Amino acid sequence: MVPHLITALAGPLAELERTVLNASPQIERWFRMQWQDNPPPFYSSVDVRNAGYKIAPVDTNLYPGGFNNLAPDTLPLAIMAATGAVEQHCADARSLLLIPENHTRNQFYLQNVLRLQQILKQSGLNVRLGSLNPEVTEATPLDAGNGQSLTVEPLQREGDRIVLPGFRPCIVLLNNDLSAGLPDILKGLSPNQNLLPPLHAGWAVRRKSHHFAAYDRAVGEFAQFIDIDPWLINPYFAAVRGVNFHEREGEQQLADAVSDVLKRIQAKYTEYGITEQPFVIAKADAGTYGMGIMKVTSPEEMVGLNRKARNKMSVVKEGLQVSEVLVQEGVPTIEQVDGGSAEPVVYMIDRHVVGGFYRINAARGRDENLNAPGMTFKPLPFAAPCNTPDCSDAVDAGVNRFYTYGVIGRLAALAASLELEATRPRASAAAPALA
């Protein structure tokens, strides 16, 4: 179930894409076998960068909040995928409790919740919305700004289950990334009430470095299987702990990590004859929304940051202080849409790619973070009628280019499965480290 998307594509082609295209039957079987041992998260989204010489994920979100940006003609596939995902967790489920973010004033986000609710309802579920927001003390209607509204209700705890009045759901689906911490009301739920994703997938616990360590594992096997250099689909990275930007603690460790990653990138650039200047992205090891991110081209830039840069890097969503930093290989984008730098965002439900969109930012360069003010989104509609890559067509045909993006998205979802299993809390011992 791999969708093929239509959009304007430009830029040089990588031999990588032809290799992936030619190996598609073997790749599909490989994924099928992997999912048997490593069930994917309920849903995910993956930011992908195509540099022309490599295609790699730069972020994986386990609480995707842009379903409203998907093209309407992707909905049938999303509904089918959601139906399969629900069957995996509670085959006879009749009801699902969806817990959104506390963004009661962000109408674009509320439109995402409405679209997600629509998908879940069409998969055969009664869906109601429960809020973690302490300000929601009764059933509260919210205006989504598109002529529609939704109603959120305060969560209630009944023994070891989460309920709403007259509503005892089999599945509780989080669309709240728990950046503010793990709420007591969600702890210790009955195994018979499926909480998806699990609590340790929230940013209060999860770390990007754990995810990319798991991605290393997945890509190592995949790259060996199709005989490619894993670097072509994998960004280098390093993690730095004990950072305090306000007190200038950890600056030298950050500089050393930047130096190490830059040297590794330069070695690959030399090997492949790439003449661009390597760079890294330093970002908070936990959190989202494009906060706590900066581009770095030399180790010296991490020492003696000015006040503005320290303030930018020190705090992320929910006002949380940054003490752990991911230093990740910068992957520039060759893609432009409507005159702006663009990157595809691949959306998955269970093991299936269900659609995607381009994040576009005309105010940002090809080597900058596009998840920033000024960004817009362009849905990617399906190419009809095929559901398989066309090996007789050019590798840059939409049907084939986006097959490769779908492979990257599924590798990231597989990595998320490995990550969540490796970091799952255990009663008898601490979870094994991935990084």
Short mmCIF file of C-alpha atoms in Angstrom, two decimals:
data_model
loop_
_atom_site.label_atom_id
_atom_site.label_comp_id
_atom_site.label_asym_id
_atom_site.label_seq_id
_atom_site.Cartn_x
_atom_site.Cartn_y
_atom_site.Cartn_z
CA MET A 1 0.00 0.00 0.00
CA VAL A 2 2.42 2.65 -1.28
CA PRO A 3 0.82 5.83 -2.65
CA HIS A 4 2.29 7.74 -5.53
CA LEU A 5 2.11 11.45 -5.44
CA ILE A 6 2.08 14.16 -8.08
CA THR A 7 4.16 17.32 -7.77
CA ALA A 8 6.71 19.35 -9.68
CA LEU A 9 10.15 17.87 -9.15
CA ALA A 10 13.51 19.38 -10.01
CA GLY A 11 17.17 18.78 -9.35
CA PRO A 12 19.81 16.16 -10.04
CA LEU A 13 18.94 12.50 -9.69
CA ALA A 14 20.73 10.06 -7.42
CA GLU A 15 21.78 6.57 -8.47
CA LEU A 16 20.29 5.62 -5.14
CA GLU A 17 16.78 6.08 -6.49
CA ARG A 18 17.38 3.68 -9.37
CA THR A 19 18.80 1.09 -6.97
CA VAL A 20 15.75 1.37 -4.71
CA LEU A 21 13.40 1.24 -7.69
CA ASN A 22 14.98 -1.89 -9.15
CA ALA A 23 14.92 -3.63 -5.77
CA SER A 24 11.29 -2.73 -4.97
CA PRO A 25 9.91 -6.32 -4.89
CA GLN A 26 12.66 -7.41 -2.49
CA ILE A 27 12.21 -4.23 -0.43
CA GLU A 28 8.48 -4.84 -0.01
CA ARG A 29 9.11 -8.36 1.22
CA TRP A 30 11.85 -7.12 3.57
CA PHE A 31 9.44 -4.63 5.14
CA ARG A 32 6.74 -7.30 5.42
CA MET A 33 9.11 -9.51 7.39
CA GLN A 34 10.31 -6.63 9.57
CA TRP A 35 6.78 -5.68 10.62
CA GLN A 36 6.16 -9.20 11.90
CA ASP A 37 8.77 -8.73 14.63
CA ASN A 38 8.57 -4.94 15.01
CA PRO A 39 5.00 -3.60 14.92
CA PRO A 40 5.03 0.04 13.82
CA PRO A 41 3.65 2.95 15.85
CA PHE A 42 -0.06 3.72 15.36
CA TYR A 43 0.93 6.73 13.25
CA SER A 44 3.95 8.88 12.44
CA SER A 45 5.23 11.59 10.15
CA VAL A 46 8.73 11.95 8.77
CA ASP A 47 10.51 15.08 7.49
CA VAL A 48 12.63 14.03 4.50
CA ARG A 49 15.45 15.94 2.80
CA ASN A 50 16.64 15.27 -0.75
CA ALA A 51 20.08 16.77 -1.29
CA GLY A 52 20.54 15.26 -4.75
CA TYR A 53 23.40 13.12 -3.47
CA LYS A 54 21.50 11.65 -0.50
CA ILE A 55 17.91 11.33 0.75
CA ALA A 56 17.50 11.13 4.50
CA PRO A 57 15.01 11.72 7.32
CA VAL A 58 15.81 14.62 9.60
CA ASP A 59 12.95 14.24 12.09
CA THR A 60 10.28 11.69 13.02
CA ASN A 61 7.12 12.73 14.84
CA LEU A 62 5.06 10.14 16.70
CA TYR A 63 2.18 12.59 17.28
CA PRO A 64 1.64 13.97 13.77
CA GLY A 65 -0.40 17.16 13.72
CA GLY A 66 -0.87 17.94 10.04
CA PHE A 67 -3.57 15.56 8.82
CA ASN A 68 -5.48 18.61 7.62
CA ASN A 69 -2.68 19.22 5.10
CA LEU A 70 -3.23 15.89 3.35
CA ALA A 71 -5.09 15.91 0.02
CA PRO A 72 -8.72 14.75 0.30
CA ASP A 73 -8.15 11.97 -2.21
CA THR A 74 -5.71 10.31 0.21
CA LEU A 75 -8.48 9.73 2.76
CA PRO A 76 -9.62 6.29 1.51
CA LEU A 77 -6.11 4.91 2.01
CA ALA A 78 -5.84 6.58 5.43
CA ILE A 79 -9.15 5.02 6.48
CA MET A 80 -8.04 1.56 5.33
CA ALA A 81 -4.74 1.91 7.17
CA ALA A 82 -6.47 3.13 10.35
CA THR A 83 -8.88 0.19 10.19
CA GLY A 84 -5.94 -2.22 10.06
CA ALA A 85 -4.13 -0.42 12.88
CA VAL A 86 -7.19 -0.57 15.14
CA GLU A 87 -7.57 -4.30 14.45
CA GLN A 88 -3.98 -4.83 15.60
CA HIS A 89 -4.66 -3.27 19.01
CA CYS A 90 -8.32 -4.03 19.76
CA ALA A 91 -10.07 -6.03 17.04
CA ASP A 92 -13.57 -5.51 18.46
CA ALA A 93 -13.09 -1.83 19.34
CA ARG A 94 -16.22 0.29 19.14
CA SER A 95 -14.93 3.50 20.67
CA LEU A 96 -11.73 5.54 20.76
CA LEU A 97 -10.78 8.45 22.98
CA LEU A 98 -8.61 11.00 21.16
CA ILE A 99 -6.52 13.31 23.35
CA PRO A 100 -5.36 16.41 21.44
CA GLU A 101 -2.86 19.11 22.31
CA ASN A 102 -4.04 22.00 24.45
CA HIS A 103 -4.04 24.33 21.43
CA THR A 104 -7.61 25.50 21.83
CA ARG A 105 -6.83 28.69 19.87
CA ASN A 106 -4.79 27.18 17.04
CA GLN A 107 -7.44 26.63 14.41
CA PHE A 108 -5.08 24.91 11.96
CA TYR A 109 -4.30 22.35 14.61
CA LEU A 110 -7.99 21.91 15.38
CA GLN A 111 -8.58 21.24 11.69
CA ASN A 112 -5.98 18.47 12.00
CA VAL A 113 -7.96 16.98 14.90
CA LEU A 114 -11.16 17.11 12.86
CA ARG A 115 -9.51 15.33 9.92
CA LEU A 116 -8.06 12.69 12.22
CA GLN A 117 -11.45 12.24 13.90
CA GLN A 118 -13.02 11.80 10.45
CA ILE A 119 -10.52 9.10 9.49
CA LEU A 120 -11.08 7.21 12.74
CA LYS A 121 -14.86 7.45 12.53
CA GLN A 122 -14.82 6.09 9.00
CA SER A 123 -12.79 3.13 10.25
CA GLY A 124 -15.81 2.14 12.37
CA LEU A 125 -15.23 3.89 15.68
CA ASN A 126 -17.20 6.19 17.93
CA VAL A 127 -14.67 8.97 18.63
CA ARG A 128 -14.80 11.54 21.40
CA LEU A 129 -12.18 14.10 22.44
CA GLY A 130 -10.76 14.28 25.94
CA SER A 131 -8.53 17.14 27.04
CA LEU A 132 -5.55 17.30 29.42
CA ASN A 133 -6.01 21.06 29.63
CA PRO A 134 -6.91 21.95 33.26
CA GLU A 135 -8.94 24.87 31.93
CA VAL A 136 -11.36 22.45 30.27
CA THR A 137 -13.73 21.59 33.12
CA GLU A 138 -16.83 20.79 31.07
CA ALA A 139 -17.77 19.86 27.53
CA THR A 140 -16.38 22.78 25.52
CA PRO A 141 -17.07 23.57 21.85
CA LEU A 142 -14.11 24.90 19.84
CA ASP A 143 -14.28 26.77 16.54
CA ALA A 144 -11.94 25.25 13.93
CA GLY A 145 -12.25 28.29 11.70
CA ASN A 146 -13.39 26.41 8.59
CA GLY A 147 -17.10 26.40 9.33
CA GLN A 148 -16.73 23.39 11.60
CA SER A 149 -16.38 22.92 15.33
CA LEU A 150 -15.41 20.19 17.74
CA THR A 151 -16.10 19.47 21.39
CA VAL A 152 -13.49 18.57 23.99
CA GLU A 153 -14.34 17.13 27.41
CA PRO A 154 -12.33 16.87 30.64
CA LEU A 155 -10.74 13.47 31.15
CA GLN A 156 -11.92 11.31 34.04
CA ARG A 157 -10.14 8.47 35.80
CA GLU A 158 -12.20 5.45 36.83
CA GLY A 159 -9.98 2.91 38.55
CA ASP A 160 -7.29 1.98 36.05
CA ARG A 161 -9.13 3.34 33.02
CA ILE A 162 -9.63 6.71 31.33
CA VAL A 163 -13.29 7.46 30.63
CA LEU A 164 -15.77 10.17 29.71
CA PRO A 165 -19.38 10.20 30.90
CA GLY A 166 -21.06 7.18 29.34
CA PHE A 167 -17.93 6.38 27.34
CA ARG A 168 -15.46 3.58 28.14
CA PRO A 169 -13.06 3.37 25.19
CA CYS A 170 -10.93 0.38 24.28
CA ILE A 171 -8.27 2.64 22.75
CA VAL A 172 -6.88 5.96 23.95
CA LEU A 173 -5.00 7.72 21.13
CA LEU A 174 -2.68 10.57 22.03
CA ASN A 175 -2.24 13.45 19.61
CA ASN A 176 -0.52 15.32 22.43
CA ASP A 177 3.26 14.92 22.53
CA LEU A 178 3.47 15.29 26.34
CA SER A 179 6.23 17.90 26.22
CA ALA A 180 5.01 19.25 29.55
CA GLY A 181 5.50 15.89 31.29
CA LEU A 182 3.67 12.64 31.91
CA PRO A 183 0.24 13.36 33.42
CA ASP A 184 -0.65 11.25 36.45
CA ILE A 185 -4.08 10.55 34.97
CA LEU A 186 -2.44 8.56 32.17
CA LYS A 187 -0.14 6.47 34.36
CA GLY A 188 -0.83 2.86 35.29
CA LEU A 189 -3.69 2.26 32.88
CA SER A 190 -5.16 -1.20 32.49
CA PRO A 191 -3.48 -3.37 29.83
CA ASN A 192 -7.00 -3.81 28.45
CA GLN A 193 -7.13 -0.12 27.58
CA ASN A 194 -4.61 0.51 24.83
CA LEU A 195 -2.75 3.82 25.22
CA LEU A 196 -1.22 4.76 21.86
CA PRO A 197 1.55 5.76 21.51
CA PRO A 198 2.87 4.55 24.89
CA LEU A 199 3.77 7.13 27.52
CA HIS A 200 7.51 6.78 26.93
CA ALA A 201 7.00 8.01 23.36
CA GLY A 202 6.23 11.48 24.73
CA TRP A 203 8.91 14.18 24.63
CA ALA A 204 9.08 14.17 28.41
CA VAL A 205 10.96 10.87 27.98
CA ARG A 206 11.80 10.38 24.30
CA ARG A 207 15.08 11.55 22.74
CA LYS A 208 15.86 12.14 19.07
CA SER A 209 19.28 10.61 19.55
CA HIS A 210 17.61 7.34 20.61
CA HIS A 211 15.53 7.41 17.46
CA PHE A 212 18.48 7.97 15.15
CA ALA A 213 20.50 5.30 16.92
CA ALA A 214 17.62 2.93 16.15
CA TYR A 215 17.53 4.28 12.59
CA ASP A 216 21.23 3.40 12.32
CA ARG A 217 20.33 -0.19 13.15
CA ALA A 218 17.47 -0.38 10.67
CA VAL A 219 19.42 1.27 7.86
CA GLY A 220 22.50 -0.87 8.51
CA GLU A 221 20.54 -4.01 7.69
CA PHE A 222 18.59 -2.41 4.86
CA ALA A 223 21.66 -0.94 3.18
CA GLN A 224 23.47 -4.25 3.32
CA PHE A 225 20.39 -5.95 1.87
CA ILE A 226 20.22 -3.72 -1.23
CA ASP A 227 24.00 -3.10 -1.35
CA ILE A 228 24.23 0.66 -0.85
CA ASP A 229 26.33 2.93 1.33
CA PRO A 230 24.10 3.56 4.40
CA TRP A 231 25.26 7.19 4.49
CA LEU A 232 23.19 7.83 1.37
CA ILE A 233 19.99 7.52 3.44
CA ASN A 234 21.26 8.28 6.94
CA PRO A 235 22.46 11.53 8.56
CA TYR A 236 25.44 11.40 10.90
CA PHE A 237 24.76 12.62 14.44
CA ALA A 238 26.12 12.95 17.97
CA ALA A 239 24.39 13.64 21.29
CA VAL A 240 25.67 15.99 23.99
CA ARG A 241 24.36 15.91 27.59
CA GLY A 242 24.73 18.34 30.47
CA VAL A 243 24.31 21.53 28.43
CA ASN A 244 23.24 24.81 30.01
CA PHE A 245 23.21 27.60 27.44
CA HIS A 246 22.57 30.36 29.96
CA GLU A 247 25.51 29.33 32.13
CA ARG A 248 27.67 28.44 29.07
CA GLU A 249 28.08 24.90 30.35
CA GLY A 250 28.84 22.20 27.79
CA GLU A 251 29.99 24.62 25.07
CA GLN A 252 33.29 22.82 24.50
CA GLN A 253 31.58 19.42 24.39
CA LEU A 254 29.20 20.83 21.78
CA ALA A 255 32.13 22.21 19.79
CA ASP A 256 33.89 18.84 19.91
CA ALA A 257 30.74 17.06 18.73
CA VAL A 258 30.32 19.53 15.88
CA SER A 259 33.96 19.03 14.89
CA ASP A 260 33.59 15.26 14.87
CA VAL A 261 30.40 15.23 12.79
CA LEU A 262 31.77 17.81 10.32
CA LYS A 263 34.90 15.71 9.79
CA ARG A 264 32.80 12.63 9.10
CA ILE A 265 30.63 14.53 6.62
CA GLN A 266 33.68 16.01 4.88
CA ALA A 267 35.16 12.54 4.44
CA LYS A 268 31.99 11.45 2.63
CA TYR A 269 31.90 14.63 0.58
CA THR A 270 35.46 13.93 -0.53
CA GLU A 271 34.61 10.31 -1.33
CA TYR A 272 31.66 11.34 -3.52
CA GLY A 273 33.19 14.49 -5.02
CA ILE A 274 30.72 16.83 -3.33
CA THR A 275 32.05 20.39 -3.28
CA GLU A 276 29.49 21.99 -0.94
CA GLN A 277 30.46 23.17 2.52
CA PRO A 278 29.35 20.65 5.16
CA PHE A 279 27.22 21.90 8.02
CA VAL A 280 25.35 20.51 11.00
CA ILE A 281 22.09 21.34 12.71
CA ALA A 282 22.27 21.66 16.49
CA LYS A 283 18.86 21.13 18.04
CA ALA A 284 17.21 20.13 21.27
CA ASP A 285 17.31 16.36 21.72
CA ALA A 286 13.65 16.45 22.79
CA GLY A 287 10.80 18.53 21.45
CA THR A 288 9.29 19.74 18.24
CA TYR A 289 7.77 22.80 16.52
CA GLY A 290 11.10 23.85 15.05
CA MET A 291 12.27 25.37 18.34
CA GLY A 292 15.83 25.24 19.70
CA ILE A 293 17.53 24.83 16.31
CA MET A 294 20.60 26.46 14.74
CA LYS A 295 22.79 25.85 11.70
CA VAL A 296 26.53 25.46 12.44
CA THR A 297 29.43 25.34 9.96
CA SER A 298 32.40 25.30 12.36
CA PRO A 299 33.07 24.19 15.97
CA GLU A 300 34.01 27.72 16.98
CA GLU A 301 30.42 28.86 16.47
CA MET A 302 29.33 26.85 19.51
CA VAL A 303 31.69 28.65 21.89
CA GLY A 304 30.72 32.06 23.22
CA LEU A 305 27.20 32.23 21.78
CA ASN A 306 25.65 35.67 22.12
CA ARG A 307 22.64 36.24 24.35
CA LYS A 308 20.13 36.03 21.48
CA ALA A 309 21.49 32.66 20.31
CA ARG A 310 21.61 31.29 23.87
CA ASN A 311 18.01 32.33 24.50
CA LYS A 312 16.93 30.74 21.21
CA MET A 313 18.60 27.43 21.99
CA SER A 314 17.81 27.20 25.69
CA VAL A 315 14.01 26.81 25.64
CA VAL A 316 11.59 24.71 23.60
CA LYS A 317 7.86 23.97 23.66
CA GLU A 318 6.11 24.37 27.03
CA GLY A 319 9.06 26.49 28.22
CA LEU A 320 11.21 23.44 28.91
CA GLN A 321 14.92 24.10 29.41
CA VAL A 322 17.28 22.40 26.98
CA SER A 323 20.05 20.34 28.59
CA GLU A 324 20.56 17.73 25.87
CA VAL A 325 21.47 18.60 22.29
CA LEU A 326 21.51 16.58 19.07
CA VAL A 327 24.22 17.54 16.60
CA GLN A 328 22.90 16.24 13.27
CA GLU A 329 24.38 16.28 9.78
CA GLY A 330 22.80 19.07 7.76
CA VAL A 331 21.06 17.82 4.63
CA PRO A 332 20.28 20.62 2.16
CA THR A 333 17.21 20.36 -0.05
CA ILE A 334 17.29 20.58 -3.84
CA GLU A 335 13.52 20.89 -4.05
CA GLN A 336 11.57 24.06 -4.61
CA VAL A 337 7.81 24.53 -4.73
CA ASP A 338 6.15 27.83 -5.63
CA GLY A 339 9.51 29.57 -5.47
CA GLY A 340 10.36 28.48 -1.95
CA SER A 341 12.68 25.90 -0.45
CA ALA A 342 10.67 22.74 0.20
CA GLU A 343 10.87 19.39 1.95
CA PRO A 344 8.40 16.49 1.75
CA VAL A 345 6.70 15.31 4.92
CA VAL A 346 5.60 11.68 4.70
CA TYR A 347 2.55 10.59 6.74
CA MET A 348 2.04 7.03 7.91
CA ILE A 349 -0.67 5.12 9.72
CA ASP A 350 0.59 1.79 10.97
CA ARG A 351 2.92 0.39 8.26
CA HIS A 352 1.31 2.26 5.38
CA VAL A 353 2.27 5.55 3.78
CA VAL A 354 -1.06 7.36 3.53
CA GLY A 355 -0.03 10.68 2.02
CA GLY A 356 2.09 13.71 2.60
CA PHE A 357 2.67 17.34 1.84
CA TYR A 358 5.46 19.75 1.08
CA ARG A 359 6.57 22.14 3.80
CA ILE A 360 7.55 25.29 1.91
CA ASN A 361 9.35 28.35 3.25
CA ALA A 362 10.26 31.10 0.80
CA ALA A 363 12.05 33.01 3.58
CA ARG A 364 14.53 30.19 4.27
CA GLY A 365 17.45 28.83 2.26
CA ARG A 366 17.97 25.27 1.09
CA ASP A 367 20.29 24.59 4.03
CA GLU A 368 18.05 26.05 6.75
CA ASN A 369 15.28 24.81 9.01
CA LEU A 370 12.00 25.18 7.10
CA ASN A 371 9.78 24.53 10.15
CA ALA A 372 9.76 28.22 10.96
CA PRO A 373 7.56 31.31 10.60
CA GLY A 374 6.60 31.86 6.96
CA MET A 375 6.12 28.19 6.15
CA THR A 376 3.20 27.00 4.05
CA PHE A 377 1.97 23.55 3.07
CA LYS A 378 1.05 22.02 -0.25
CA PRO A 379 -0.79 18.69 -0.27
CA LEU A 380 0.53 15.91 -2.47
CA PRO A 381 -2.33 14.18 -4.30
CA PHE A 382 -2.13 10.59 -5.47
CA ALA A 383 -1.07 9.73 -8.96
CA ALA A 384 -3.74 7.48 -10.42
CA PRO A 385 -4.33 4.66 -10.91
CA CYS A 386 -1.22 2.65 -10.00
CA ASN A 387 -0.08 1.48 -6.60
CA THR A 388 3.40 0.28 -7.55
CA PRO A 389 6.54 2.00 -8.82
CA ASP A 390 7.06 1.98 -12.58
CA CYS A 391 10.52 0.61 -13.33
CA SER A 392 10.10 1.49 -17.02
CA ASP A 393 9.65 5.19 -16.19
CA ALA A 394 12.33 7.72 -15.26
CA VAL A 395 13.52 7.70 -11.65
CA ASP A 396 12.40 11.30 -11.25
CA ALA A 397 8.82 10.53 -12.28
CA GLY A 398 6.49 11.34 -9.41
CA VAL A 399 5.42 7.72 -9.09
CA ASN A 400 9.04 6.68 -8.52
CA ARG A 401 10.50 9.63 -6.64
CA PHE A 402 7.83 9.33 -4.01
CA TYR A 403 8.21 5.59 -3.81
CA THR A 404 11.73 6.28 -2.53
CA TYR A 405 10.41 8.87 -0.08
CA GLY A 406 7.91 6.27 1.13
CA VAL A 407 10.75 3.80 1.70
CA ILE A 408 12.55 6.39 3.83
CA GLY A 409 9.34 7.06 5.77
CA ARG A 410 8.85 3.37 6.47
CA LEU A 411 12.48 2.96 7.57
CA ALA A 412 11.90 5.78 10.06
CA ALA A 413 8.70 4.09 11.30
CA LEU A 414 10.64 0.84 11.70
CA ALA A 415 13.29 2.75 13.64
CA ALA A 416 10.55 4.19 15.88
CA SER A 417 9.39 0.66 16.63
CA LEU A 418 12.93 -0.41 17.55
CA GLU A 419 13.39 2.78 19.57
CA LEU A 420 10.22 2.35 21.62
CA GLU A 421 11.00 -1.28 22.37
CA ALA A 422 14.57 -0.46 23.46
CA THR A 423 13.45 2.42 25.69
CA ARG A 424 10.35 0.71 27.10
CA PRO A 425 10.35 0.99 30.92
CA ARG A 426 11.02 -2.32 32.60
CA ALA A 427 10.21 -3.15 36.20
CA SER A 428 13.38 -5.13 36.87
CA ALA A 429 15.99 -3.10 35.04
CA ALA A 430 16.63 0.20 33.37
CA ALA A 431 15.90 0.38 29.66
CA PRO A 432 18.96 -0.27 27.49
CA ALA A 433 20.67 2.76 26.07
CA LEU A 434 20.62 3.36 22.33
CA ALA A 435 23.17 6.12 22.13
#
